[in-house]
Tab-separated table of C-alpha atoms in Angstrom:
chain	number	residue	atom	x	y	z
A	163	MET	CA	75.852	76.596	27.226
A	164	LYS	CA	72.144	77.233	26.607
A	165	ARG	CA	71.809	78.738	30.101
A	166	GLY	CA	74.815	81.014	29.509
A	167	PHE	CA	73.242	82.240	26.278
A	168	SER	CA	69.917	82.992	28.004
A	169	ILE	CA	71.686	84.878	30.829
A	170	LEU	CA	73.664	86.928	28.281
A	171	ALA	CA	70.438	87.684	26.356
A	172	ILE	CA	68.710	88.925	29.540
A	173	VAL	CA	71.730	91.029	30.611
A	174	THR	CA	71.935	92.522	27.082
A	175	ALA	CA	68.220	93.412	27.034
A	176	LEU	CA	68.466	95.049	30.482
A	177	LEU	CA	71.626	96.987	29.600
A	178	LEU	CA	70.225	98.166	26.259
A	179	SER	CA	66.977	99.333	27.901
A	180	PHE	CA	68.810	101.140	30.685
A	181	GLY	CA	71.325	102.555	28.193
A	182	LEU	CA	68.506	103.982	26.081
A	183	TYR	CA	66.821	105.502	29.142
A	184	ALA	CA	70.136	106.943	30.371
A	185	ALA	CA	70.945	108.430	26.942
A	186	LEU	CA	67.542	110.078	26.541
A	187	VAL	CA	66.720	111.037	30.146
A	188	ILE	CA	69.652	110.808	32.603
A	189	ALA	CA	72.476	112.300	30.512
A	190	PRO	CA	72.775	116.093	30.813
A	191	THR	CA	71.873	118.161	27.751
A	192	GLU	CA	74.889	119.560	25.931
A	193	ARG	CA	74.920	123.391	25.944
A	194	THR	CA	75.692	124.232	22.303
A	195	MET	CA	74.287	121.259	20.369
A	196	GLY	CA	71.264	120.486	22.535
A	197	ASP	CA	69.464	117.153	22.327
A	198	VAL	CA	71.002	116.136	19.006
A	199	GLN	CA	74.283	115.522	20.867
A	200	ARG	CA	72.619	112.434	22.424
A	201	ILE	CA	73.269	110.621	19.111
A	202	PHE	CA	76.824	110.407	20.481
A	203	TYR	CA	75.688	107.670	22.975
A	204	TYR	CA	74.928	105.335	20.060
A	205	HIS	CA	77.461	106.587	17.507
A	206	VAL	CA	80.646	106.327	19.619
A	207	PRO	CA	79.956	102.923	21.311
A	208	SER	CA	79.024	101.484	17.882
A	209	ALA	CA	82.350	102.720	16.477
A	210	TRP	CA	84.365	101.276	19.395
A	211	THR	CA	82.524	97.949	19.080
A	212	ALA	CA	83.176	97.831	15.312
A	213	PHE	CA	86.904	98.520	15.896
A	214	LEU	CA	87.072	95.732	18.493
A	215	LEU	CA	85.353	93.278	16.131
A	216	PHE	CA	87.753	94.157	13.298
A	217	ILE	CA	90.705	93.602	15.667
A	218	ILE	CA	89.230	90.178	16.588
A	219	ASN	CA	88.905	89.500	12.848
A	220	PHE	CA	92.594	90.420	12.396
A	221	VAL	CA	93.785	88.118	15.228
A	222	ALA	CA	91.556	85.230	14.081
A	223	SER	CA	92.740	85.642	10.469
A	224	LEU	CA	96.387	85.559	11.585
A	225	LEU	CA	95.655	82.441	13.655
A	226	TYR	CA	94.030	80.808	10.652
A	227	LEU	CA	96.992	81.648	8.403
A	228	ILE	CA	99.485	80.244	10.949
A	229	ARG	CA	97.631	77.172	12.238
A	230	LYS	CA	94.868	76.555	9.660
A	231	ASN	CA	92.422	76.423	12.554
A	232	ILE	CA	88.804	76.124	11.284
A	233	LYS	CA	87.365	77.706	14.453
A	234	ALA	CA	89.585	80.768	13.893
A	235	ASP	CA	88.320	80.990	10.300
A	236	ILE	CA	84.689	80.925	11.470
A	237	LEU	CA	85.444	83.525	14.169
A	238	ALA	CA	87.103	85.773	11.561
A	239	GLN	CA	84.064	85.556	9.288
A	240	VAL	CA	81.590	86.176	12.121
A	241	SER	CA	83.491	89.128	13.614
A	242	ALA	CA	83.813	90.802	10.194
A	243	GLU	CA	80.098	90.423	9.498
A	244	VAL	CA	78.961	91.797	12.872
A	245	GLY	CA	81.666	94.495	12.640
A	246	VAL	CA	80.210	95.652	9.306
A	247	VAL	CA	76.759	95.931	10.939
A	248	PHE	CA	78.157	98.170	13.719
A	249	CYS	CA	80.226	100.172	11.211
A	250	THR	CA	77.032	100.722	9.148
A	251	VAL	CA	75.389	102.172	12.274
A	252	VAL	CA	78.374	104.558	12.617
A	253	LEU	CA	78.137	105.661	8.973
A	254	VAL	CA	74.372	106.250	9.245
A	255	THR	CA	74.223	107.993	12.651
A	256	GLY	CA	77.239	110.232	11.887
A	257	PRO	CA	75.609	112.135	8.980
A	258	ILE	CA	72.301	112.360	10.922
A	259	TRP	CA	74.262	114.152	13.676
A	260	ALA	CA	76.316	116.227	11.193
A	261	ARG	CA	73.311	117.703	9.346
A	262	PRO	CA	71.984	119.898	12.209
A	263	VAL	CA	75.443	120.565	13.734
A	264	TRP	CA	77.634	121.181	10.643
A	265	GLY	CA	74.830	122.012	8.219
A	266	ILE	CA	75.927	119.202	5.842
A	267	TRP	CA	75.338	115.451	5.742
A	268	TRP	CA	78.838	114.478	4.637
A	269	THR	CA	82.271	115.933	3.971
A	270	TRP	CA	85.367	114.210	2.547
A	271	ASP	CA	87.191	114.752	5.817
A	272	LEU	CA	90.051	112.321	6.696
A	273	ARG	CA	88.197	110.560	9.563
A	274	LEU	CA	84.976	110.151	7.621
A	275	THR	CA	86.694	109.008	4.425
A	276	LEU	CA	88.857	106.462	6.273
A	277	THR	CA	85.765	105.098	8.063
A	278	LEU	CA	83.963	104.693	4.732
A	279	LEU	CA	87.077	102.960	3.362
A	280	LEU	CA	87.129	100.640	6.413
A	281	TRP	CA	83.492	99.685	5.768
A	282	LEU	CA	84.234	99.059	2.071
A	283	ILE	CA	87.250	96.856	2.924
A	284	TYR	CA	85.173	94.590	5.182
A	285	VAL	CA	82.195	94.542	2.795
A	286	SER	CA	84.597	93.359	0.057
A	287	TYR	CA	85.937	90.756	2.526
A	288	LEU	CA	82.381	89.445	3.037
A	289	VAL	CA	81.625	89.531	-0.704
A	290	LEU	CA	84.812	87.534	-1.341
A	291	ARG	CA	83.782	84.944	1.254
A	292	ARG	CA	80.233	84.756	-0.100
A	293	PHE	CA	80.893	84.467	-3.834
A	294	SER	CA	84.378	82.993	-4.300
A	295	THR	CA	84.236	79.310	-5.229
A	296	SER	CA	87.987	78.755	-4.933
A	297	GLY	CA	89.190	76.253	-2.341
A	298	GLN	CA	91.635	78.939	-1.213
A	299	THR	CA	88.863	81.422	-0.239
A	300	PRO	CA	89.565	81.322	3.539
A	301	VAL	CA	93.287	81.982	2.908
A	302	LEU	CA	92.580	84.854	0.487
A	303	ALA	CA	90.039	86.335	2.913
A	304	ALA	CA	92.495	86.049	5.819
A	305	VAL	CA	95.202	87.873	3.835
A	306	LEU	CA	92.726	90.623	2.902
A	307	ALA	CA	91.695	90.896	6.576
A	308	VAL	CA	95.307	91.230	7.752
A	309	PHE	CA	95.948	94.106	5.324
A	310	GLY	CA	92.497	95.618	5.885
A	311	ALA	CA	93.102	95.832	9.625
A	312	ILE	CA	95.758	98.499	8.992
A	313	ASP	CA	92.889	100.944	8.445
A	314	VAL	CA	91.539	100.450	12.005
A	315	PRO	CA	94.350	102.372	13.817
A	316	LEU	CA	94.397	104.905	10.950
A	317	VAL	CA	90.699	105.673	11.562
A	318	TYR	CA	91.122	105.756	15.339
A	319	PHE	CA	94.210	107.962	15.450
A	320	SER	CA	93.307	110.229	12.502
A	321	ILE	CA	91.690	112.747	14.866
A	322	TRP	CA	94.723	112.657	17.195
A	323	PHE	CA	97.386	113.430	14.614
A	324	PHE	CA	95.551	115.393	11.910
A	325	ARG	CA	93.289	118.437	11.950
A	326	THR	CA	89.914	117.142	10.850
A	327	GLN	CA	86.364	118.433	11.002
A	328	HIS	CA	85.381	115.476	13.194
A	329	PRO	CA	85.232	116.319	16.956
A	330	SER	CA	88.409	115.497	18.922
A	331	PRO	CA	88.542	112.295	21.010
A	332	VAL	CA	86.498	112.521	24.198
A	333	ILE	CA	88.640	110.145	26.239
A	334	GLY	CA	92.405	110.543	26.499
A	335	GLY	CA	92.777	112.892	23.551
A	336	GLY	CA	92.597	116.332	25.117
A	337	GLY	CA	88.803	116.607	24.814
A	338	SER	CA	86.749	117.063	27.962
A	339	LEU	CA	83.600	115.124	28.783
A	340	ASP	CA	81.139	115.740	31.603
A	341	PRO	CA	81.375	112.800	34.091
A	342	GLY	CA	77.600	112.238	33.768
A	343	MET	CA	77.953	111.952	29.987
A	344	GLY	CA	80.978	109.678	30.397
A	345	ARG	CA	79.013	107.238	32.581
A	346	VAL	CA	76.124	107.065	30.075
A	347	LEU	CA	78.637	106.528	27.260
A	348	LEU	CA	80.252	103.607	29.121
A	349	ILE	CA	76.848	102.037	29.977
A	350	ASN	CA	75.899	102.133	26.303
A	351	TRP	CA	79.270	100.714	25.266
A	352	ALA	CA	78.796	97.829	27.725
A	353	ALA	CA	75.313	97.264	26.264
A	354	PHE	CA	76.617	97.251	22.673
A	355	LEU	CA	79.493	94.943	23.625
A	356	CYS	CA	76.988	92.467	25.115
A	357	LEU	CA	74.826	92.784	21.979
A	358	ALA	CA	77.861	92.142	19.755
A	359	TRP	CA	78.841	89.110	21.862
A	360	LEU	CA	75.296	87.725	21.691
A	361	VAL	CA	74.995	88.238	17.929
A	362	CYS	CA	78.490	86.777	17.308
A	363	TRP	CA	77.577	83.733	19.413
A	364	THR	CA	74.357	83.204	17.406
A	365	ARG	CA	76.132	83.780	14.083
A	366	TYR	CA	78.968	81.407	15.061
A	367	ARG	CA	76.492	78.600	15.828
A	368	LEU	CA	74.675	79.311	12.574
A	369	GLU	CA	77.933	79.134	10.584
A	370	VAL	CA	78.863	75.811	12.236
A	371	PHE	CA	75.381	74.507	11.359
A	372	LYS	CA	75.742	75.779	7.755
A	373	ARG	CA	79.040	73.925	7.360
A	374	GLU	CA	77.373	70.762	8.734
A	375	VAL	CA	74.577	71.100	6.154
A	376	ASP	CA	77.161	71.615	3.359
A	377	GLU	CA	79.044	68.524	4.562
A	378	ALA	CA	75.820	66.498	4.637
A	379	HIS	CA	75.075	67.642	1.072
A	380	ALA	CA	78.543	66.494	-0.043
A	381	LEU	CA	78.134	63.122	1.732
A	382	GLN	CA	74.731	62.619	0.134
A	383	LEU	CA	76.262	63.185	-3.312
A	384	LEU	CA	79.033	60.599	-2.679
A	385	PRO	CA	76.957	57.415	-3.298
A	386	GLU	CA	75.550	59.015	-6.498
A	387	VAL	CA	79.098	59.690	-7.740
A	388	SER	CA	80.328	56.204	-6.865
A	389	ARG	CA	77.357	54.548	-8.594
B	187	MET	CA	63.582	119.915	10.985
B	188	ASN	CA	63.730	120.022	14.787
B	189	SER	CA	66.972	118.647	16.306
B	190	LEU	CA	64.871	116.111	18.239
B	191	HIS	CA	63.780	114.612	14.914
B	192	TYR	CA	67.428	113.967	14.038
B	193	LEU	CA	67.934	112.301	17.410
B	194	TYR	CA	64.937	110.002	16.930
B	195	ALA	CA	65.968	109.284	13.329
B	196	ALA	CA	69.451	108.198	14.475
B	197	TYR	CA	68.106	105.910	17.223
B	198	ILE	CA	65.443	104.392	14.949
B	199	ALA	CA	68.029	103.847	12.191
B	200	THR	CA	70.344	102.075	14.663
B	201	TRP	CA	67.630	99.638	15.738
B	202	ALA	CA	66.388	99.188	12.182
B	203	ILE	CA	69.910	98.122	11.079
B	204	HIS	CA	70.317	95.676	13.993
B	205	GLY	CA	66.751	94.393	13.563
B	206	MET	CA	67.248	93.823	9.839
B	207	TYR	CA	70.467	91.876	10.458
B	208	LEU	CA	68.790	89.694	13.110
B	209	TRP	CA	65.877	89.065	10.732
B	210	ILE	CA	68.326	87.963	8.010
B	211	LEU	CA	69.987	85.588	10.520
B	212	ALA	CA	66.619	84.138	11.596
B	213	ARG	CA	65.638	83.558	7.949
B	214	LYS	CA	68.984	81.903	7.216
B	215	ALA	CA	68.584	79.617	10.255
B	216	GLY	CA	65.085	78.634	9.091
B	217	GLN	CA	66.326	77.811	5.575
B	218	LEU	CA	69.215	75.709	6.927
B	219	LYS	CA	66.893	73.764	9.255
B	220	LYS	CA	64.585	73.027	6.312
B	221	GLU	CA	67.535	71.933	4.177
B	222	MET	CA	68.846	69.669	6.945
B	223	GLY	CA	65.376	68.118	7.336
B	224	LYS	CA	65.222	67.404	3.591
B	225	LEU	CA	68.710	65.868	3.659
B	226	LYS	CA	67.812	63.610	6.588
B	227	LYS	CA	64.703	62.469	4.720
B	228	ALA	CA	66.708	61.784	1.549
B	229	VAL	CA	69.323	59.809	3.511
B	230	SER	CA	66.664	57.657	5.215
B	231	THR	CA	64.973	56.848	1.855
B	232	GLN	CA	68.402	55.994	0.371
B	233	HIS	CA	69.040	53.603	3.282
B	234	SER	CA	65.639	51.939	2.890
B	235	THR	CA	66.131	51.404	-0.896
B	236	LEU	CA	69.648	49.984	-0.326
B	237	SER	CA	68.401	47.540	2.328
């Protein structure tokens, strides 16, 4: 287990380094936007990774609601937390790209608004988990996650079915992407997926440890109560 | 502002967000380890007073 973690950490570091080099040096410069288009190699893979983590959160929450599986509950919590981190990257890098290209930092466009809503849904999910003292918190959080997940396909398909200011999809949606750019995009997505896996693994172990500490606290209080 | 500045700002922001999250995790792990150490100590003193 420890060896697997170390191997994943090394692979992640190598992929992230190569991904950064490929995005800044290997990828061809886009004709109209210039170098600022290279933000795309961090923005898009972060968005795809966030979507994947929210889908994992949805499946784990469903599993928890059906089987009351504690591992599924921990996985749901971890995937939502790491998903929010990746979604934050999307919401920060997007406006930094929009400013020189559109001339504005933000617009209440459908794609952008739905992405902000998605982030708010999962932040409220985490706030609920952090501050609710009810014994039913995992159930309430799982229900919120199941309904919140509806926003993931809405965000993804909003640029397919509606006219928005956001650029059209680069893969499978009628948009065209230079093969060189496509390869760099996929390398960076692989790197971010490995990073997400590594962080989720660490966070999962930390959550298990936290629950052990909480249990130990409760056990320590038992003799005091019985006295 | 040069478009390159926006590019660097986006990349730095990305790593700052990930770095901050990892720092929060490391701090949390440190606090939990300390707490667990304290609990173990308390349990061992409880055992010694009971015996």
